[in-house]
PDB file of C-alpha atoms in Angstrom:
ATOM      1  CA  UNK A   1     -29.487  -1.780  14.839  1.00 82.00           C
ATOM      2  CA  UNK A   2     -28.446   0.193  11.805  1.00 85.00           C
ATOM      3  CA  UNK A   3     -30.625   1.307   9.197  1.00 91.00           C
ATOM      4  CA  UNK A   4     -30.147   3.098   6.011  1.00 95.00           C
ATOM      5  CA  UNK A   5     -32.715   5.239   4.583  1.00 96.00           C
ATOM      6  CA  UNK A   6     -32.897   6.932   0.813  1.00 97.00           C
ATOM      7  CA  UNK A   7     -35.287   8.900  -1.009  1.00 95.00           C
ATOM      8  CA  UNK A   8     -37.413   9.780  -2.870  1.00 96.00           C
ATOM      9  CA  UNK A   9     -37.965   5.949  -3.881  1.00 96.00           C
ATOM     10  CA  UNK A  10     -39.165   6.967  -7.619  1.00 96.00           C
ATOM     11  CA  UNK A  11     -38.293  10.164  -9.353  1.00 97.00           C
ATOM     12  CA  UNK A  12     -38.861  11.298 -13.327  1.00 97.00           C
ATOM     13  CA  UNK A  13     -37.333  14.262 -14.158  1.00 97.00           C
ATOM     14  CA  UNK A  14     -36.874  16.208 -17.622  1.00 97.00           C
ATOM     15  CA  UNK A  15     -33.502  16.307 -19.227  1.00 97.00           C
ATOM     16  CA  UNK A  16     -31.805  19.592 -18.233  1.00 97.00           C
ATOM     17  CA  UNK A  17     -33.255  19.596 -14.951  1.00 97.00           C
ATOM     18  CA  UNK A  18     -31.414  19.198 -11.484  1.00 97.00           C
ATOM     19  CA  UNK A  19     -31.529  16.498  -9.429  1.00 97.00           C
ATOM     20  CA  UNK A  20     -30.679  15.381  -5.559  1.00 97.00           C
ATOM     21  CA  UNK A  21     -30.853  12.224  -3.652  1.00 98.00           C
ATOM     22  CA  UNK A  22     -30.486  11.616  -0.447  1.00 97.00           C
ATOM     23  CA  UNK A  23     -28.945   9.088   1.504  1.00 98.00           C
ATOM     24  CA  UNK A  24     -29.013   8.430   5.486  1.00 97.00           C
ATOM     25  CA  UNK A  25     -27.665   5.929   7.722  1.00 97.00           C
ATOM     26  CA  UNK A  26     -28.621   5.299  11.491  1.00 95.00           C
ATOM     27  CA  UNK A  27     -27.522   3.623  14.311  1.00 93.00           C
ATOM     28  CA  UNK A  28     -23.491   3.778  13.420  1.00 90.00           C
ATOM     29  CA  UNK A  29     -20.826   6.743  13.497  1.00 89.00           C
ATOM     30  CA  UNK A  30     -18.404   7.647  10.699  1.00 90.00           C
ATOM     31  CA  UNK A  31     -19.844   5.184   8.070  1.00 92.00           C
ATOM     32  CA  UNK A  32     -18.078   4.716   4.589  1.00 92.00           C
ATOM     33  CA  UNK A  33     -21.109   5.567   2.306  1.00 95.00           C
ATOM     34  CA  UNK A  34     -21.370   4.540  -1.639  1.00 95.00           C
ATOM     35  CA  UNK A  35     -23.511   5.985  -4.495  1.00 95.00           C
ATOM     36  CA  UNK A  36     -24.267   3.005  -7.368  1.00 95.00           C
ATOM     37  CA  UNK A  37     -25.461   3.414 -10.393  1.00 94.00           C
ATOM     38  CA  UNK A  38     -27.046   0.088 -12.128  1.00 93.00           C
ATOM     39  CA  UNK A  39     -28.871   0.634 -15.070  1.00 86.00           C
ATOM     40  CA  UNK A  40     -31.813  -1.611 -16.471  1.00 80.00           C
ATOM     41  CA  UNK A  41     -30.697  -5.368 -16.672  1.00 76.00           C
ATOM     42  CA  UNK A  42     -26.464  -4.264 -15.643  1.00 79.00           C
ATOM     43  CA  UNK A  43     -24.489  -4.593 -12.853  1.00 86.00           C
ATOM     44  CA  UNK A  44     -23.473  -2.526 -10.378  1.00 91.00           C
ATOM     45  CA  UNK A  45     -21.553   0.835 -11.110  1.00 90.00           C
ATOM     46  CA  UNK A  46     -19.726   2.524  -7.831  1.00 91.00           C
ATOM     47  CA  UNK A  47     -20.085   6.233  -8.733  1.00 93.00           C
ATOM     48  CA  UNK A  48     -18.851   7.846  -5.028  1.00 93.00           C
ATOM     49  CA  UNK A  49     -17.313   7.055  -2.118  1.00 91.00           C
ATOM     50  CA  UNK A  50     -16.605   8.966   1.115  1.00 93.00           C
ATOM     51  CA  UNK A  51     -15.157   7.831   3.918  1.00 90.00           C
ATOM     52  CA  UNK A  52     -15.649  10.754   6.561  1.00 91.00           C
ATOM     53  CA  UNK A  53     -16.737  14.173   6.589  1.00 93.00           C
ATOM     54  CA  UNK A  54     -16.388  16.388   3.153  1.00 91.00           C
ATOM     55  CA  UNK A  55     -14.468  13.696   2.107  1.00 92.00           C
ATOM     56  CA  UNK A  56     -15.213  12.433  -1.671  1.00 92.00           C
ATOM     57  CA  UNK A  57     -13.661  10.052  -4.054  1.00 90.00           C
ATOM     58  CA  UNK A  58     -14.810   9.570  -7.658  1.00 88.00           C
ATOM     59  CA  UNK A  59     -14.757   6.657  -9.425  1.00 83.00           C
ATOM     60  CA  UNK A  60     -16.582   7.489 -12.760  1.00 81.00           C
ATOM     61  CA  UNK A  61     -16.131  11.445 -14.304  1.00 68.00           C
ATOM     62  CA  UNK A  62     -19.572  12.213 -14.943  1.00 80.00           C
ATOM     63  CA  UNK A  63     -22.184  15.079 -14.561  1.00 89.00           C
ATOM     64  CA  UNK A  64     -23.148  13.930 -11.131  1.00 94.00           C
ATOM     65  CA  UNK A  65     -21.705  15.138  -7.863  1.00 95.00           C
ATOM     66  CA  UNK A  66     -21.736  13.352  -4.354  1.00 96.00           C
ATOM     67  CA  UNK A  67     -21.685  15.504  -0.554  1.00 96.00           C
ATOM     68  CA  UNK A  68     -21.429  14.457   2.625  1.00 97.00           C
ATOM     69  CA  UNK A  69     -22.609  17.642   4.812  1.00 95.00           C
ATOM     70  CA  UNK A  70     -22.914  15.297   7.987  1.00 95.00           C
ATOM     71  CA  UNK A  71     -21.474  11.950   9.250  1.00 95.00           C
ATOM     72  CA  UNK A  72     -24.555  10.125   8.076  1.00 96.00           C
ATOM     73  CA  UNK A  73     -25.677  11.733   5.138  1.00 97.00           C
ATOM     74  CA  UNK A  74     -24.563  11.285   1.952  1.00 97.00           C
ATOM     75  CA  UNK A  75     -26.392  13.077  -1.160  1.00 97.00           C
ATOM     76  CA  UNK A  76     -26.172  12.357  -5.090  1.00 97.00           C
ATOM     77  CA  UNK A  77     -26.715  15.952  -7.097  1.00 97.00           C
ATOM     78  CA  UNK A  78     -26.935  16.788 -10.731  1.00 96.00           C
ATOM     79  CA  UNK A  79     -27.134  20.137 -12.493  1.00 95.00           C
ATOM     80  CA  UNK A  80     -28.353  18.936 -15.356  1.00 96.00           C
ATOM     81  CA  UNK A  81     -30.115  15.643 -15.957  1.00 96.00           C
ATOM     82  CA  UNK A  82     -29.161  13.857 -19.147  1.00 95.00           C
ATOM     83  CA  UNK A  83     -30.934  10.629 -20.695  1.00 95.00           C
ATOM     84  CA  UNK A  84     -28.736   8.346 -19.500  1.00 92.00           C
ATOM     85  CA  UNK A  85     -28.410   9.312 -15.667  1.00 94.00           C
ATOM     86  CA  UNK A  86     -31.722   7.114 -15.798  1.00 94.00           C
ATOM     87  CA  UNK A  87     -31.489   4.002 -13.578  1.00 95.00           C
ATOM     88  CA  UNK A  88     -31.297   2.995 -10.056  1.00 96.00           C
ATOM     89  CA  UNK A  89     -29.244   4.574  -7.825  1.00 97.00           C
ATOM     90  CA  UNK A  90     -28.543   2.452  -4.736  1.00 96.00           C
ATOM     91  CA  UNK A  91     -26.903   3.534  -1.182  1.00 97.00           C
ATOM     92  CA  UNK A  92     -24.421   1.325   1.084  1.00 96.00           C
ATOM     93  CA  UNK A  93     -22.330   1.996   4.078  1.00 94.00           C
ATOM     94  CA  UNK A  94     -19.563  -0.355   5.754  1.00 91.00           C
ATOM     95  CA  UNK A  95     -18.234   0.008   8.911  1.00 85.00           C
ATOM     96  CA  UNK A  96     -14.973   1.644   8.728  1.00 74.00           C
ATOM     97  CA  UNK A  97     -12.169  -0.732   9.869  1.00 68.00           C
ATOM     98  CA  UNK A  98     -10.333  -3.262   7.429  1.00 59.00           C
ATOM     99  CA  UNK A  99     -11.770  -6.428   8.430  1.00 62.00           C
ATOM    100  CA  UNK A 100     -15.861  -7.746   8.227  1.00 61.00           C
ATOM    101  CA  UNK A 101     -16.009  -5.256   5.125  1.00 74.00           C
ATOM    102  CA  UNK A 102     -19.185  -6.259   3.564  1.00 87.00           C
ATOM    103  CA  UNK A 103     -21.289  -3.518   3.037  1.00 92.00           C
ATOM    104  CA  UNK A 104     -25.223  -2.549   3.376  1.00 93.00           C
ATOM    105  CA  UNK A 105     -27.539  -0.957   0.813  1.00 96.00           C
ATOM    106  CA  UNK A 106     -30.371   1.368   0.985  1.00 96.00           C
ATOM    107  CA  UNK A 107     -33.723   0.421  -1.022  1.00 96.00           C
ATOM    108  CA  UNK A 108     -32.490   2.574  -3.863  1.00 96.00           C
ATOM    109  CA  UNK A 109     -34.075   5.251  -5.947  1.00 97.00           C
ATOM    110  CA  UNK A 110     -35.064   4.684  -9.693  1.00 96.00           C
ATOM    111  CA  UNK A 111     -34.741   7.559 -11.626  1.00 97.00           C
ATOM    112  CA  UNK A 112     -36.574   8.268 -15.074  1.00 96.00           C
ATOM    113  CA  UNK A 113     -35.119  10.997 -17.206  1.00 96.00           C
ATOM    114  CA  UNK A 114     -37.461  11.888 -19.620  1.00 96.00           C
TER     115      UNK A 114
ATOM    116  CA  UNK B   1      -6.277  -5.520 -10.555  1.00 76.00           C
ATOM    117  CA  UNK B   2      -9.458  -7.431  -9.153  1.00 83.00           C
ATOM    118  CA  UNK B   3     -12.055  -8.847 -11.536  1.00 92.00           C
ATOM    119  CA  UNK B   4     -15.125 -11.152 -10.450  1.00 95.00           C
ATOM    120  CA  UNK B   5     -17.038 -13.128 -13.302  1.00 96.00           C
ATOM    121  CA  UNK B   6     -20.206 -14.448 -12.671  1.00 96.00           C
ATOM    122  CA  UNK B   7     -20.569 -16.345 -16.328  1.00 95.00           C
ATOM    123  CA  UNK B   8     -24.064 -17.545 -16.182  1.00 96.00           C
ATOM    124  CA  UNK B   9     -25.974 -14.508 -16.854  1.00 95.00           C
ATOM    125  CA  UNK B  10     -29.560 -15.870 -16.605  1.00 96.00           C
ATOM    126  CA  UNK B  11     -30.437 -19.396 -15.207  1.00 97.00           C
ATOM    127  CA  UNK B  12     -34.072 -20.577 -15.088  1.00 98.00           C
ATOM    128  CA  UNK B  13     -35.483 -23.944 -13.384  1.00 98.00           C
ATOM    129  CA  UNK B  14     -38.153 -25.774 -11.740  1.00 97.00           C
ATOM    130  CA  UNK B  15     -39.363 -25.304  -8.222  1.00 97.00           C
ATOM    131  CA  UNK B  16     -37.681 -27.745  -6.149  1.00 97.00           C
ATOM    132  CA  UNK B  17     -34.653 -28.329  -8.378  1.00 97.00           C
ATOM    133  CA  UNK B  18     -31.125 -27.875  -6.727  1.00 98.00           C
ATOM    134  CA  UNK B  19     -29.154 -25.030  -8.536  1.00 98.00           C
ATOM    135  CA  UNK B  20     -25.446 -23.594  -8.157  1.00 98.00           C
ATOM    136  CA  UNK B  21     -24.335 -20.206  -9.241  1.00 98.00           C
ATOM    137  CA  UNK B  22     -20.717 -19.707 -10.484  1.00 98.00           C
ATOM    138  CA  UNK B  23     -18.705 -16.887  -9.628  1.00 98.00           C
ATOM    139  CA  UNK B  24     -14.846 -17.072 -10.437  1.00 98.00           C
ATOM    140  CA  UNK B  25     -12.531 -14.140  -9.289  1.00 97.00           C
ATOM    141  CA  UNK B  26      -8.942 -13.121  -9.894  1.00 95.00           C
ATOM    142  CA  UNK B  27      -6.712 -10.818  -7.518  1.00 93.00           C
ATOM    143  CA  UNK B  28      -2.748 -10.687  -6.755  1.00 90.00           C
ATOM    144  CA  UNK B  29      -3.401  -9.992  -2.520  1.00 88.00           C
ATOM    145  CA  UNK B  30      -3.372 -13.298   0.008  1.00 88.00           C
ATOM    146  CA  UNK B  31      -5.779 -11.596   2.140  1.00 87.00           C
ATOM    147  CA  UNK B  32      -9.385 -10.994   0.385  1.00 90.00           C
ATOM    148  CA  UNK B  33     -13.198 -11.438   1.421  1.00 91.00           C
ATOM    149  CA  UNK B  34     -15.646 -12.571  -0.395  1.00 93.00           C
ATOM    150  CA  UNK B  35     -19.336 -11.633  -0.366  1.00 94.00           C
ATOM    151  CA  UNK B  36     -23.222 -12.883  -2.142  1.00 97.00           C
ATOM    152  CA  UNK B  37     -25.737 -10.683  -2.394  1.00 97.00           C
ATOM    153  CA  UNK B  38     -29.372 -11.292  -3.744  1.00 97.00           C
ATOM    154  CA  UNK B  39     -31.073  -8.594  -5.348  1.00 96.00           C
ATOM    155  CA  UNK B  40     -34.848  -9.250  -5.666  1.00 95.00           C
ATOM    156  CA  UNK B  41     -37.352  -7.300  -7.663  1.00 92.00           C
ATOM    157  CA  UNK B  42     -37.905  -4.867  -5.215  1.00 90.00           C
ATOM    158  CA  UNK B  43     -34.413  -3.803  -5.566  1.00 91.00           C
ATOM    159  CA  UNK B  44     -32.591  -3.345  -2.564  1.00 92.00           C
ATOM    160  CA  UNK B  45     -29.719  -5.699  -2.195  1.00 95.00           C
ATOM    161  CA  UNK B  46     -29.479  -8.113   0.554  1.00 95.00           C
ATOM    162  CA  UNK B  47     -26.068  -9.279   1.570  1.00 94.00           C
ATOM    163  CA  UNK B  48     -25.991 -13.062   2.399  1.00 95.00           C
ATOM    164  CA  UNK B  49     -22.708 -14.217   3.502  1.00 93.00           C
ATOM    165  CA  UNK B  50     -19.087 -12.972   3.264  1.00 90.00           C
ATOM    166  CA  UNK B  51     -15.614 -15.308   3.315  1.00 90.00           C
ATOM    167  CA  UNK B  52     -12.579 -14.674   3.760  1.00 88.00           C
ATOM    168  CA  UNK B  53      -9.139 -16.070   2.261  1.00 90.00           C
ATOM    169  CA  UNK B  54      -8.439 -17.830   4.951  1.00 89.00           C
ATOM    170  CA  UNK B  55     -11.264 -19.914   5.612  1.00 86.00           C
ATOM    171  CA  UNK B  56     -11.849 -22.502   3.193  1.00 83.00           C
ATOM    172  CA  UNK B  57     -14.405 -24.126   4.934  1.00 83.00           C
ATOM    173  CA  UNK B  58     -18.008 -24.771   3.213  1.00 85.00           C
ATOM    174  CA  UNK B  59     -20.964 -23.228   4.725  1.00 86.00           C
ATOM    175  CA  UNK B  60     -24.511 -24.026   4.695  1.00 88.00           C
ATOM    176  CA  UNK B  61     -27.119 -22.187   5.973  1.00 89.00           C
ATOM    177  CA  UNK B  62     -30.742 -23.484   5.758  1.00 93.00           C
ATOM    178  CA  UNK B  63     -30.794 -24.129   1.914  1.00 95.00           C
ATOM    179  CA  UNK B  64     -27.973 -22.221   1.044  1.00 96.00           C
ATOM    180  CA  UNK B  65     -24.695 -23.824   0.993  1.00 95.00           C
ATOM    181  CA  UNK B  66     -21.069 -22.053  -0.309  1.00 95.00           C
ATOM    182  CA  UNK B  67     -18.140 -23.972  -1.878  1.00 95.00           C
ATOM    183  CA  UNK B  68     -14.758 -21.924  -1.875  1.00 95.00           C
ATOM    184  CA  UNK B  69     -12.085 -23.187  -3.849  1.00 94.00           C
ATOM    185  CA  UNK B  70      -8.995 -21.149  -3.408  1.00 93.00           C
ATOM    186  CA  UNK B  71      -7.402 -23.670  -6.351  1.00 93.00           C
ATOM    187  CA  UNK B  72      -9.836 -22.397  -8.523  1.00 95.00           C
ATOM    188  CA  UNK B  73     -10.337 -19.293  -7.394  1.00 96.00           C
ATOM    189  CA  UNK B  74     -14.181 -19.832  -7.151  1.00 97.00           C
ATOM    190  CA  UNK B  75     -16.801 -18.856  -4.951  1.00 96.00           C
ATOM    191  CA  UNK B  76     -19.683 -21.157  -5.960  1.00 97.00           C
ATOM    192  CA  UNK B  77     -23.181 -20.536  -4.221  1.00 97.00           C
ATOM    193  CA  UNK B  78     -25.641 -23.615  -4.554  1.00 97.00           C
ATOM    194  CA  UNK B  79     -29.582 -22.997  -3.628  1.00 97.00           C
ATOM    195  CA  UNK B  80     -31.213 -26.560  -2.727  1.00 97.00           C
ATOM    196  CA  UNK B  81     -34.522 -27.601  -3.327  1.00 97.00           C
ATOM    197  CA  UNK B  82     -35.060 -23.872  -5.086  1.00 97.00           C
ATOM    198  CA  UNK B  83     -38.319 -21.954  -4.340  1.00 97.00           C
ATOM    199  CA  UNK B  84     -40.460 -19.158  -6.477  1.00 97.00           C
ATOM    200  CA  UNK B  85     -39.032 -16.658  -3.662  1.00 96.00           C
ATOM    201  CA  UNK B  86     -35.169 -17.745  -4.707  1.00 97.00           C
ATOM    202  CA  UNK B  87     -35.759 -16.047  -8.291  1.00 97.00           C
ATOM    203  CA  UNK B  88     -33.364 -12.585  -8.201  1.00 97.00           C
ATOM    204  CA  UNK B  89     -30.595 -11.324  -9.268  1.00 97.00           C
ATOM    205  CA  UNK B  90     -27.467 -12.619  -7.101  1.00 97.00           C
ATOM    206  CA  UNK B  91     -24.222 -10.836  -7.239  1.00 97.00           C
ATOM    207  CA  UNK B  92     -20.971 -12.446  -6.223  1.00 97.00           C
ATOM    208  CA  UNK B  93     -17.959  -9.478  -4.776  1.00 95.00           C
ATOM    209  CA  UNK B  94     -14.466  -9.344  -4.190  1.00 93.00           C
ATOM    210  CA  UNK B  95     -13.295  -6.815  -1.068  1.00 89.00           C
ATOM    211  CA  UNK B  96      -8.782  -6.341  -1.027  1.00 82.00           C
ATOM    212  CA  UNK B  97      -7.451  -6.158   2.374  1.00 71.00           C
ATOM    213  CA  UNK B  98      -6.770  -2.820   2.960  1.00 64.00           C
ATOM    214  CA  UNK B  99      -8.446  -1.302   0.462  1.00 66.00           C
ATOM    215  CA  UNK B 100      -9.405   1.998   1.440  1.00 69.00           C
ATOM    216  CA  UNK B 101     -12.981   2.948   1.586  1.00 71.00           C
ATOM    217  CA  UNK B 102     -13.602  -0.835   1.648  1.00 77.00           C
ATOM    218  CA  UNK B 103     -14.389  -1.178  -1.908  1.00 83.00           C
ATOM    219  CA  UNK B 104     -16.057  -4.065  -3.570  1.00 88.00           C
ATOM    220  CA  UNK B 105     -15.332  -5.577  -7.109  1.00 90.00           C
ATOM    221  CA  UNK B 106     -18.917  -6.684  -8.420  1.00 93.00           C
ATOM    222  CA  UNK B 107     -19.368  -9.413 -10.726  1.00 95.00           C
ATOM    223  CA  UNK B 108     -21.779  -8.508 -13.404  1.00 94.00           C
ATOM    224  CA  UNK B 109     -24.783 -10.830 -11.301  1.00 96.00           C
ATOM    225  CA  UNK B 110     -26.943 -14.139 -12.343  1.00 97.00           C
ATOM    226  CA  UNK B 111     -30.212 -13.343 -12.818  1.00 97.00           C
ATOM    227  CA  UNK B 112     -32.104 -16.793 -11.427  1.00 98.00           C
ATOM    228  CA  UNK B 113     -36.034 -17.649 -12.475  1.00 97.00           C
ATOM    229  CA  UNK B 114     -37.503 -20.197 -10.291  1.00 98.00           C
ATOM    230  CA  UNK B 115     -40.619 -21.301 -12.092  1.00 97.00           C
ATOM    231  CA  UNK B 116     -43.302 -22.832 -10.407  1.00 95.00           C
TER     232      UNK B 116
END
């Protein structure tokens, strides 16, 4: 069975500072992966989207970049924290093929940017 | 362009009383899916069902049931007899057919308080 794993689960970080998540999947090959933002009482925001190798589509300009170094692996970076990158950044995959699109989130991280 | 409006932002009842959450959606392709997740406080979302445009037919599963009303372009979700473990935040989603990457329109959610 498939199983998608992200940390660090909590994270506070000064503003200025850098930042990385990380986001894993197991038990499928060449996964579409997401990066969400949804801040405190909001709705989901998709930030990234990849849908193979190196591969990289952004939805919101922003100071935070996505990578995807392997086939399952999928990591959120900042240079430079600001106040509002706080919230909670969620992970999903989907299988890649048109049909039976739903897709499957991680447990999130919730970031505090102090 | 997609859109998916969940209207009722916050709904709040008694344990044991039936409740339905709205979700209306708007989009110009004949082949879509639709999808309900529940997000409780712990976070991570849980995906519960998904639909597609062809299938119009209700679903029910334990004490969840689905209505899908193409002529209205709703996706209503209905929780029977509602429990303290129902209360979350549920999110109704749109998915295009051939939308590459798979993407999914979120509505903005219904956060639900079953009270005891």
């Amino acid at each position: 069975s498939q199983t998608i794993h992200q940390w660090p689960a909590t994270l506070v970080q000064p503003v200025g500072s850098p930042l990385s998540l990380e986001c894993t999947v197991e038990g499928t090959s060449n996964p579409n992966l997401y990066w969400y933002r949804q801040a405190a009482g909001r709705g989901l925001q998709l930030l990234f989207y990849s849908v193979g190798i190196g591969q990289i589509s952004s939805e919101v300009p922003q100071n935070l970049s996505a990578s995807r170094p392997q086939d399952r692996q999928f990591i959120l970076s900042s240079k430079k924290l600001l106040l509002s990158d706080s919230g909670f950044y969620l992970c999903a995959w989907s299988v890649d093929r048109v049909i039976y699109n739903e897709q499957f989130f991680g447990p999130g991280t919730r970031l505090t940017v102090l | 362009a997609q859109k998916v409006t969940q209207a009722q932002t916050e709904i709040s009842v008694v344990e044991k009383e039936d409740v339905t959450l709205d979700c209306v959606y708007e989009t110009r392709d004949t082949t879509y899916y639709l999808f309900w997740y529940k997000q409780p406080p712990s976070g991570e979302l849980v995906f519960l069902i998904r639909r597609n445009s062809f299938d119009e037919q209700n679903e029910i599963s334990g004490r969840y049931s689905w209505n899908f009303q193409k002529s209205t372009s709703s996706f209503n979700f209905t929780i029977t007899a509602s429990q303290v473990v129902d209360s979350a935040v549920y999110f109704c989603a749109l998915s295009e057919n051939n939308n590459a990457g798979n993407m999914l329109t979120f509505g903005g959610g219904t956060r639900l308080m079953v009270k005891p």
